[in-house]
Coordinates of C-alpha atoms in Angstrom, one line a residue:
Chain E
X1 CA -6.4 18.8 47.0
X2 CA -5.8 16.0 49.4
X3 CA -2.9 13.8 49.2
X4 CA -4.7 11.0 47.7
X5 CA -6.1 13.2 44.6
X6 CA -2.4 14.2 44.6
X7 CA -0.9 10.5 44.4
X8 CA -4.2 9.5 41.8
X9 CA -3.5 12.4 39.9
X10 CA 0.5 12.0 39.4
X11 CA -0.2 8.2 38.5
X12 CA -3.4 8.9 36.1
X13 CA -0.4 11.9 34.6
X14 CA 1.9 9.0 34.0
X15 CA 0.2 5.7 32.8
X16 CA -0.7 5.5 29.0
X17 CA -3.7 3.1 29.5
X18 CA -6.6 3.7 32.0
X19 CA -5.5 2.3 35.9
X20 CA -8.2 -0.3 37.1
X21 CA -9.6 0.4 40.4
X22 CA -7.1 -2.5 41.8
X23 CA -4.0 -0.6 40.2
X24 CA -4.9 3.2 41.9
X25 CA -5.7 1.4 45.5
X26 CA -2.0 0.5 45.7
X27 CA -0.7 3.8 45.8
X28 CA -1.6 3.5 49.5
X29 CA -3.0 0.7 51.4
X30 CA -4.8 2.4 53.8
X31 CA -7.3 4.0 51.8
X32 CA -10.5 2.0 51.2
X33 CA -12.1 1.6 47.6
X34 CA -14.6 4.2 49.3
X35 CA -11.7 6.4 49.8
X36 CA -10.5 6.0 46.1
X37 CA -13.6 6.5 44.5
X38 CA -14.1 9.4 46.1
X39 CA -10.6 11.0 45.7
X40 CA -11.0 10.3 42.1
X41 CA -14.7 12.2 42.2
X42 CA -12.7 15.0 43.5
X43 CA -10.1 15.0 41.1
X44 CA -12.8 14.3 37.8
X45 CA -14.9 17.7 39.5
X46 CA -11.2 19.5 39.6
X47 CA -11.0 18.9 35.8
X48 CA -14.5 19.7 34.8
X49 CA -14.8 22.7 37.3
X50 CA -11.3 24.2 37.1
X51 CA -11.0 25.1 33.7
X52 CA -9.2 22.2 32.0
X53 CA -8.5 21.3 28.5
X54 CA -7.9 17.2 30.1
X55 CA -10.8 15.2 31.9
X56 CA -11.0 12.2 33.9
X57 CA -13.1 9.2 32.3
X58 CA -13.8 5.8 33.2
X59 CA -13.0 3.8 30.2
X60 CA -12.4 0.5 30.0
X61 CA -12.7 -0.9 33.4
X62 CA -10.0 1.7 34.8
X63 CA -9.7 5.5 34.8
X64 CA -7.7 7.6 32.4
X65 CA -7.1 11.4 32.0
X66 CA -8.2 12.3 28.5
X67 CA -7.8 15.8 26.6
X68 CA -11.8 17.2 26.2
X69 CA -13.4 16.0 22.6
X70 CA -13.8 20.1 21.7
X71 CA -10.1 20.5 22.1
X72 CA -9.6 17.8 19.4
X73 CA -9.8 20.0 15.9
X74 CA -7.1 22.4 16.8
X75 CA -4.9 19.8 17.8
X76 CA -4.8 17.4 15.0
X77 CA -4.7 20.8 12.8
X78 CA -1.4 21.4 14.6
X79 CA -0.2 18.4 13.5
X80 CA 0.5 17.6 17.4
X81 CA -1.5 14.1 17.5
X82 CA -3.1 11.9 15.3
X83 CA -6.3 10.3 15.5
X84 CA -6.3 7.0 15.3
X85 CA -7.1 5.2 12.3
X86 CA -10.5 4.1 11.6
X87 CA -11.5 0.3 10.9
X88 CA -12.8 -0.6 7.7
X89 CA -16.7 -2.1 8.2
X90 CA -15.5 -5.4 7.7
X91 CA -13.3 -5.1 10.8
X92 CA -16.0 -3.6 12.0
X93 CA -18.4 -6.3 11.3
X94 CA -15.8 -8.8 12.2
X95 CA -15.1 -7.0 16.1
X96 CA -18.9 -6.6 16.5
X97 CA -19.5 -10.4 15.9
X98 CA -16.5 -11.2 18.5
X99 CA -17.6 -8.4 20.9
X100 CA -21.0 -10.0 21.1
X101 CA -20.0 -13.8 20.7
X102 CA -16.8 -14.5 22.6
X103 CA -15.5 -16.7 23.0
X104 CA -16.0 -17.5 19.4
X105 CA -14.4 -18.7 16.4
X106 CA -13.4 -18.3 13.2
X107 CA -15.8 -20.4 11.5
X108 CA -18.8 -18.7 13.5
X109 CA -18.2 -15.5 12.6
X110 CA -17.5 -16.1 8.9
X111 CA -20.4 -17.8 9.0
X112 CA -22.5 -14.9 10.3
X113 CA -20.6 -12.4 7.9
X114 CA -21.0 -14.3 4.8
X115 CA -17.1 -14.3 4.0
X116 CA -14.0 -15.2 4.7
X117 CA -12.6 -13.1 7.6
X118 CA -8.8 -14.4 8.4
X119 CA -7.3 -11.7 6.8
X120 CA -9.5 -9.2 8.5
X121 CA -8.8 -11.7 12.3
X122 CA -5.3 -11.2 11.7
X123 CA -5.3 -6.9 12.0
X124 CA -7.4 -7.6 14.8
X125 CA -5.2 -9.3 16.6
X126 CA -2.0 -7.4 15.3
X127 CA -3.7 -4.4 16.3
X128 CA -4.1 -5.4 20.2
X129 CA -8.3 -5.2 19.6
X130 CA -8.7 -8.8 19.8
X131 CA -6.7 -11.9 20.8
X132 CA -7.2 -15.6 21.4
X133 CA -8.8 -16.7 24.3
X134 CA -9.0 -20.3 24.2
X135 CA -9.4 -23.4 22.2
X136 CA -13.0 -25.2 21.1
X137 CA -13.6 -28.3 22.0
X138 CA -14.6 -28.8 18.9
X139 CA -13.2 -30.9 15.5
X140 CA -9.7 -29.5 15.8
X141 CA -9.7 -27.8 18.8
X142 CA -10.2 -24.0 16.6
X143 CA -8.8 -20.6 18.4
X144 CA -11.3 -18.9 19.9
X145 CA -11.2 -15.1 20.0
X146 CA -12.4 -12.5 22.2
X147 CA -12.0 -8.8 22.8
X148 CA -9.3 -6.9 24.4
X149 CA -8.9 -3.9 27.5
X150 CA -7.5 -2.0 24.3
X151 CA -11.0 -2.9 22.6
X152 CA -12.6 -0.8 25.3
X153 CA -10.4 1.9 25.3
X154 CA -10.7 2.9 21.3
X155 CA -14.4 2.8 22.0
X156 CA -14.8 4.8 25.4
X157 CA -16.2 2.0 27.1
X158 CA -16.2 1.2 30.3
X159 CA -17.1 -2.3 29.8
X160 CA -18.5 -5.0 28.2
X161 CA -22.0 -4.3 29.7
X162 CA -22.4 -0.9 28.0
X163 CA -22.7 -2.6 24.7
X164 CA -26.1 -2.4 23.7
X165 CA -28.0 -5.5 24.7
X166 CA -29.9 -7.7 21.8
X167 CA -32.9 -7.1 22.7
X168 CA -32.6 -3.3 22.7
X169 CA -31.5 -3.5 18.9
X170 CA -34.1 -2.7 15.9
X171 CA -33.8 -5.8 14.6
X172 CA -33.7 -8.3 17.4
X173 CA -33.4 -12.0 16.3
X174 CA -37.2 -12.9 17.0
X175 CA -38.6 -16.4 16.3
X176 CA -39.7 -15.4 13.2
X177 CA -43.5 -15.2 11.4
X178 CA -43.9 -19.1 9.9
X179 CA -44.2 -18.1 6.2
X180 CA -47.5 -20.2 4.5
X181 CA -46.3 -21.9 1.3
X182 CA -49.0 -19.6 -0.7
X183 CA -46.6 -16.8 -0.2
X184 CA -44.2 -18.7 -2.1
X185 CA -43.7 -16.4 -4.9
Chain R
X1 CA -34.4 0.8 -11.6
X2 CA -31.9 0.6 -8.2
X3 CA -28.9 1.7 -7.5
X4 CA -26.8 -1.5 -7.6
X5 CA -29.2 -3.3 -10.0
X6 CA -28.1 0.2 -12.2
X7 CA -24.7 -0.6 -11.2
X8 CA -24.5 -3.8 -12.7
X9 CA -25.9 -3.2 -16.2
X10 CA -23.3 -0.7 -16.1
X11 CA -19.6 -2.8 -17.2
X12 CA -17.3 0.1 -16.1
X13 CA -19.0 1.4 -12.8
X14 CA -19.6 -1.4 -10.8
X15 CA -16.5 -3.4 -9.4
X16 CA -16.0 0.1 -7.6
X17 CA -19.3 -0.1 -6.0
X18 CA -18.9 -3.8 -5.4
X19 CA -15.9 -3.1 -3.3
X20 CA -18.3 -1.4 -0.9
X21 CA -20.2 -3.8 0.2
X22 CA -18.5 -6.0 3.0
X23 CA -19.9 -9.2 1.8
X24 CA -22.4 -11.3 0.0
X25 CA -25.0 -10.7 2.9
X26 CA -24.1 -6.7 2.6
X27 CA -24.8 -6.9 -1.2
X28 CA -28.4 -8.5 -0.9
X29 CA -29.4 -6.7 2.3
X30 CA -28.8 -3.2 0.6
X31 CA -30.8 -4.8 -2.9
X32 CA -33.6 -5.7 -0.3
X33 CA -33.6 -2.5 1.6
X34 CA -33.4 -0.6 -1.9
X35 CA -36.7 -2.2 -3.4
X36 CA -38.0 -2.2 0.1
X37 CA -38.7 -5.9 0.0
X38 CA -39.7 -7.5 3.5
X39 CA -36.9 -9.1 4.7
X40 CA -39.5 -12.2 5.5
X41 CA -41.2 -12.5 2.0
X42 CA -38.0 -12.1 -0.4
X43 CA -38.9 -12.2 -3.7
X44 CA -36.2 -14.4 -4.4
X45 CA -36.0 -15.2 -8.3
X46 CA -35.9 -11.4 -9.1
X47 CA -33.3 -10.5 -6.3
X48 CA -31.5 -13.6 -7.3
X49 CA -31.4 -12.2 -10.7
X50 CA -30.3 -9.2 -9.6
X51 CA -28.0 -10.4 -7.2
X52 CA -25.7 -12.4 -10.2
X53 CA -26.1 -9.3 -12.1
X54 CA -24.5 -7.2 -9.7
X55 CA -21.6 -9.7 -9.2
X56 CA -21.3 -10.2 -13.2
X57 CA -17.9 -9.7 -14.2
X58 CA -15.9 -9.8 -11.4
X59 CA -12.8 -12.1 -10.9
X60 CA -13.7 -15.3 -9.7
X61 CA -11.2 -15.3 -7.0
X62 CA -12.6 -12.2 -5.6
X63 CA -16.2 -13.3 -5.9
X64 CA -16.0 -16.5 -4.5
X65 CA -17.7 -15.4 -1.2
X66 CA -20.6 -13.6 -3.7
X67 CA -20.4 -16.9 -6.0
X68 CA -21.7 -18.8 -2.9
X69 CA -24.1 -16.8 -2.3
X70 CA -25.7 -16.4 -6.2
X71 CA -25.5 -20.5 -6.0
X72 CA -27.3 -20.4 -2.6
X73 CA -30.0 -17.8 -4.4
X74 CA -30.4 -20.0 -7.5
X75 CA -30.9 -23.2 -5.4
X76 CA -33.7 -21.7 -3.2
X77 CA -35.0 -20.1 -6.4
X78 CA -35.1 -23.7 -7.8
X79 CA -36.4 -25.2 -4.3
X80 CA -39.8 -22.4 -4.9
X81 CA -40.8 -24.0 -8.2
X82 CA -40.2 -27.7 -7.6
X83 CA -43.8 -28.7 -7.2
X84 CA -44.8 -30.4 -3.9
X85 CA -47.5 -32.1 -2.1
X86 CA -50.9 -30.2 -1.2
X87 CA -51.4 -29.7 2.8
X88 CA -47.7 -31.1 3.1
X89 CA -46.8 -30.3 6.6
X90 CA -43.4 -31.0 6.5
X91 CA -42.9 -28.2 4.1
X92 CA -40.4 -25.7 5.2
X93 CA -40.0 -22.6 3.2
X94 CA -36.4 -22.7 1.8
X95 CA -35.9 -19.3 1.8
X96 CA -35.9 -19.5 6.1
X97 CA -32.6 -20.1 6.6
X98 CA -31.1 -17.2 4.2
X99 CA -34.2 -14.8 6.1
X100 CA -32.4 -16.0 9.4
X101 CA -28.9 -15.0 8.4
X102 CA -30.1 -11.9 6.8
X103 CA -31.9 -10.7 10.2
X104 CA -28.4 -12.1 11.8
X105 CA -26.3 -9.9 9.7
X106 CA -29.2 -7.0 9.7
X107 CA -28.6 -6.7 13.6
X108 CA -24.5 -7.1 13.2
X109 CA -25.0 -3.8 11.3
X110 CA -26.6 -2.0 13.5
X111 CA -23.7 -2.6 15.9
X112 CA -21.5 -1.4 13.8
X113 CA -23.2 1.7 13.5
X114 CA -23.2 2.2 17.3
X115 CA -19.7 0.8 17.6
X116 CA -18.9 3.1 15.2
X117 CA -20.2 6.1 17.0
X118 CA -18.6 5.1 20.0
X119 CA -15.2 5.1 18.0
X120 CA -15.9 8.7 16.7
X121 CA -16.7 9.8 20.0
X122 CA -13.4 8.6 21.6
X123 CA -11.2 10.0 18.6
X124 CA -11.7 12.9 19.7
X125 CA -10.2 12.6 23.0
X126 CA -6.4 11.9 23.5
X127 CA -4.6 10.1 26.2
X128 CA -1.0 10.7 26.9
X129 CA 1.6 8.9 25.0
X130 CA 1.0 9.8 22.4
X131 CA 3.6 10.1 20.6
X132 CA 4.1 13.8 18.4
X133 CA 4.7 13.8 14.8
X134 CA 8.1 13.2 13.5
X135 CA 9.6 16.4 12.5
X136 CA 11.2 15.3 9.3
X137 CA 7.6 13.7 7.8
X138 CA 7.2 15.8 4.9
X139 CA 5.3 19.5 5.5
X140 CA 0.7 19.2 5.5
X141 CA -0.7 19.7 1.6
X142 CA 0.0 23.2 0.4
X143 CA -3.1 25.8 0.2
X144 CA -2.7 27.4 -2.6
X145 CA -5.1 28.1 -5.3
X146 CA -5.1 26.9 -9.4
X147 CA -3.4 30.7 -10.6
X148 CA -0.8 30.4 -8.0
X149 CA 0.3 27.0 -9.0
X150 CA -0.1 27.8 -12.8
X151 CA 2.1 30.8 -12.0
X152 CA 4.6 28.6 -10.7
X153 CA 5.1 25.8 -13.0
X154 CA 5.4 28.8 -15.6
X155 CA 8.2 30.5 -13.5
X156 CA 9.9 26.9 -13.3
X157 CA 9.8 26.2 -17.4
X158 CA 10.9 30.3 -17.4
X159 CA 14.2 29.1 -15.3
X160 CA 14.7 26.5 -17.3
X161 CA 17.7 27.2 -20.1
X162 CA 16.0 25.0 -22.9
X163 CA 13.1 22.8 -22.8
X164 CA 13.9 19.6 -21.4
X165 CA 12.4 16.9 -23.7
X166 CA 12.5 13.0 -22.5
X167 CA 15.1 11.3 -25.6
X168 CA 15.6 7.6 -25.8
X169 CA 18.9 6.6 -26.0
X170 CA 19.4 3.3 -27.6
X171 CA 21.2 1.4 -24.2
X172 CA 25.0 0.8 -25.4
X173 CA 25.5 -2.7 -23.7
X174 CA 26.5 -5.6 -25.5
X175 CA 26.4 -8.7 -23.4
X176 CA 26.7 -11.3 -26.6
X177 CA 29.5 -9.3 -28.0
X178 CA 31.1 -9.6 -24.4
X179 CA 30.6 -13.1 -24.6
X180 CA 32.2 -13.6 -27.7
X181 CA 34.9 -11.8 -26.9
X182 CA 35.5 -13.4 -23.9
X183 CA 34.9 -16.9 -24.9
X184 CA 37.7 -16.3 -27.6
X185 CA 40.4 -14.8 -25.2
X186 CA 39.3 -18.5 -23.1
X187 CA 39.8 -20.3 -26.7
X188 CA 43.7 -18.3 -27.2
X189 CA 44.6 -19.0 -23.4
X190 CA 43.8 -20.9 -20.8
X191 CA 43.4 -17.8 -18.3
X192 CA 43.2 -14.3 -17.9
X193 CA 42.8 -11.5 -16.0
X194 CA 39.6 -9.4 -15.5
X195 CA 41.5 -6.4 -16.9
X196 CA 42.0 -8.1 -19.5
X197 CA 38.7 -9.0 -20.4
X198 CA 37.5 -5.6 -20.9
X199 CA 39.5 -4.9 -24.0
X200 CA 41.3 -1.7 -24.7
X201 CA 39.7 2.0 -23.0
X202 CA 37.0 0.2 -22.1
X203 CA 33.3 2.4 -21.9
X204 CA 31.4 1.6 -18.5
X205 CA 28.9 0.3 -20.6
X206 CA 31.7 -2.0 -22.0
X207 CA 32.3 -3.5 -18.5
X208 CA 29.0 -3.8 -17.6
X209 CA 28.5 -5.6 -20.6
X210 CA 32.3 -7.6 -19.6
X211 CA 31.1 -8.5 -16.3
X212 CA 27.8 -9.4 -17.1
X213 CA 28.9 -11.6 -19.6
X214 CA 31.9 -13.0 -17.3
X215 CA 29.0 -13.4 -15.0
X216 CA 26.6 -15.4 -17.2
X217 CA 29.5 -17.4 -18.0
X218 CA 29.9 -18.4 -14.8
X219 CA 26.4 -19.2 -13.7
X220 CA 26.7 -22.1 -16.7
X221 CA 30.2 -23.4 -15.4
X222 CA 32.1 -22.4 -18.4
X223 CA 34.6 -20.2 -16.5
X224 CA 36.1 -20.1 -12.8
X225 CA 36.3 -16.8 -10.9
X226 CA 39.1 -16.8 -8.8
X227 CA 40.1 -13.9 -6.3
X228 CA 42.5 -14.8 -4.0
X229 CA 42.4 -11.5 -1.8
X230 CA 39.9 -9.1 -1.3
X231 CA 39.8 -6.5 -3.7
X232 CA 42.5 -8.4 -5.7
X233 CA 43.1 -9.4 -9.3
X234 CA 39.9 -11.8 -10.4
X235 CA 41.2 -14.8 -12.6
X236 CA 38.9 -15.9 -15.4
X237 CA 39.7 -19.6 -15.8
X238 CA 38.7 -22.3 -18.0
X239 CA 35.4 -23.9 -16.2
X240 CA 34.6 -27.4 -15.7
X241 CA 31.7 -27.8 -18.6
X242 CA 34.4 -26.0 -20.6
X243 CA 37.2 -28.4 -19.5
X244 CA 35.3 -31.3 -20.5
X245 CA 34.2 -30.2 -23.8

């Protein structure tokens, strides 16, 4: 392995959050984003051909060494890690609006869930998954939230633009059929 | 006869099954779904019946998000048999709107599905820093079957000299008679010692009761507590209300 797999490797080893692009190109200034990429190619094929139990995933716009999904049974049976908690649907709900919306209020998305959601805001935020992004310039200036790097992470993403789009959904938000007053029941 | 619509007629079962739903919208989507309505032609005054039959019975303070909603239902139930105009082309069907938010809330669930998926699928993979278990957290669930833990329980009550059996005991403290007493050592002298206070071989329960009372006492400014060192003597004085009276 070259030196630059080595120095990728070592820092991917020692960081507990996925290191953006930026962060791994300033283990040495010489090498080009080319060179990077193509270092951490060589280190993701190590992984996957070599026989590990760890891999090398893009996740939330960085890169971050993760142990392999089939590995995960036996280890939680251990008692070695934990999973991580999941989220009740109405957090759920709640990120799903913000993921989709932000920057977006409270108002908006209690609006769109049917329910009051500050209770629900509040874990998101305590929980890193969310934060406030802003202000409205609206009637008393309201927080607006928006999704966090750590929102990425707990779902493997690598960004924003791997959420599916509206228009992919089932139910896409159509102008809808005009419904004739004789179908008025 | 649907699930929730079951639910509701049912007083015991469904406040459980309410607290699955996420909300209101949640509630009338899965009624819809279950009857198969389409979404665009609800068949509003027999879901909205069904809808405040599902929330019947619930504490207001919890239901205040499904209250809404069963007001919103009854109004556009209302709206549908007001009588109106021939030809009017101004007419907008009232149930639009709550269609709109439905479709809305239709396609935040199927994010959540995926979301959801994407979550499992990450679970299952670990990054570092994580950090282990702590040792002393008490030991996983025991495997063991029924006979084995029958056998056990039977070797304990085996070990056990006599059966232990729960007994009341009638709690010895006398706070009032504390108070009495105390009051009367105030009336014979004008201060006294804690010691004092606690009468003759005192029982702990007696100076519990002492100190509670001495305490009590206190709190309504009929004596002074008065320690002039740590750990030292406590003086019971003569209080201020008690001064004055």
């Amino acid at each position: 392995m070259d030196r630059l797999s080595k120095l990728l490797e070592a820092a991917l080893f020692s960081a507990s959050r996925p290191l953006t692009l930026g962060e791994l190109r300033r283990l040495d200034p010489d090498a080009s984003e080319a060179d990077v990429r193509g270092a951490l190619e060589s280190v993701r094929l190590r992984y996957d051909e070599g026989g590990h139990g760890i891999e090398l995933v893009h996740v939330a716009e960085g890169y971050q060494v993760l142990t392999r999904p089939e590995l995960a049974d036996m280890i939680v049976q251990a008692q070695l890690v934990d999973r991580p908690r999941r989220l009740s649907t109405a957090a759920m709900e709640t990120l799903a609006i913000i993921a989709y919306r932000q920057p977006v209020g409270r108002a908006e998305v209690e609006e769109i869930r049917g329910v009051a959601v500050d209770g629900v805001l509040r874990l998101l935020v305590e929980r890193g998954l969310v934060d406030v992004v802003g202000r409205s310039e609206g009637l008393g200036r309201p927080l607006l939230y928006g999704t966090t790097p750590l929102f990425l992470e707990l779902l493997g993403l690598a960004s924003l633009d791997e959420l599916p789009r509206l228009d992919e959904l089932s139910v896409a938000l159509t102008p809808l059929v005009a419904v004739g007053p004789d179908l008025a029941p | 006869m649907t699930v929730v619509a079951r639910a509701a007629v049912d007083d015991t079962g469904f406040i459980v099954r309410l607290e699955e739903f996420s909300g209101p919208l949640d509630l009338l989507l899965t009624l819809i779904r279950e009857q198969e309505i389409d979404i665009t032609d609800i068949p509003i005054a027999q879901i909205a019946d069904q809808f405040v039959a599902a929330i019947h019975g619930l504490g207001l303070n919890q239901a205040a998000d499904y209250l809404e909603m069963a007001a919103r239902l009854l109004r556009i139930k209302i709206q549908l048999l007001l009588p109106r105009p021939l030809n009017d082309e101004d007419w907008e069907d009232p149930r639009a709107e709550l269609v709109r938010r439905l479709l809305e809330y239709e396609q935040v669930h199927e994010i959540v599905g995926w979301l959801t998926g994407r979550a499992t699928l990450r679970a299952d993979r670990f990054p570092r820093g994580w950090t282990p278990p702590d040792p002393e957290r008490p030991p996983p669930p025991l495997i063991l079957d029924l006979a084995q833990l029958l056998q056990t329980v039977d070797d304990v009550i085996r070990a056990m000299p006599q059966p232990l059996l729960h007994r009341v005991v009638p709690r010895p403290l006398d706070v009032e008679g504390a108070t009495r007493r105390v009051e009367a050592l105030l009336r014979e002298r004008g201060g006294f010692d804690l010691r004092e206070a606690f009468g003759p071989a005192p029982t702990p329960a007696d100076v519990i009761s002492t100190l509670l009372a001495i305490l009590e006492l206190a709190r309504l400014g009929r004596v002074r507590l008065v320690q002039a060192t740590p750990f030292g003597t406590v003086d019971i004085r003569r209080g201020p209300t008690e001064q004055a009276a």
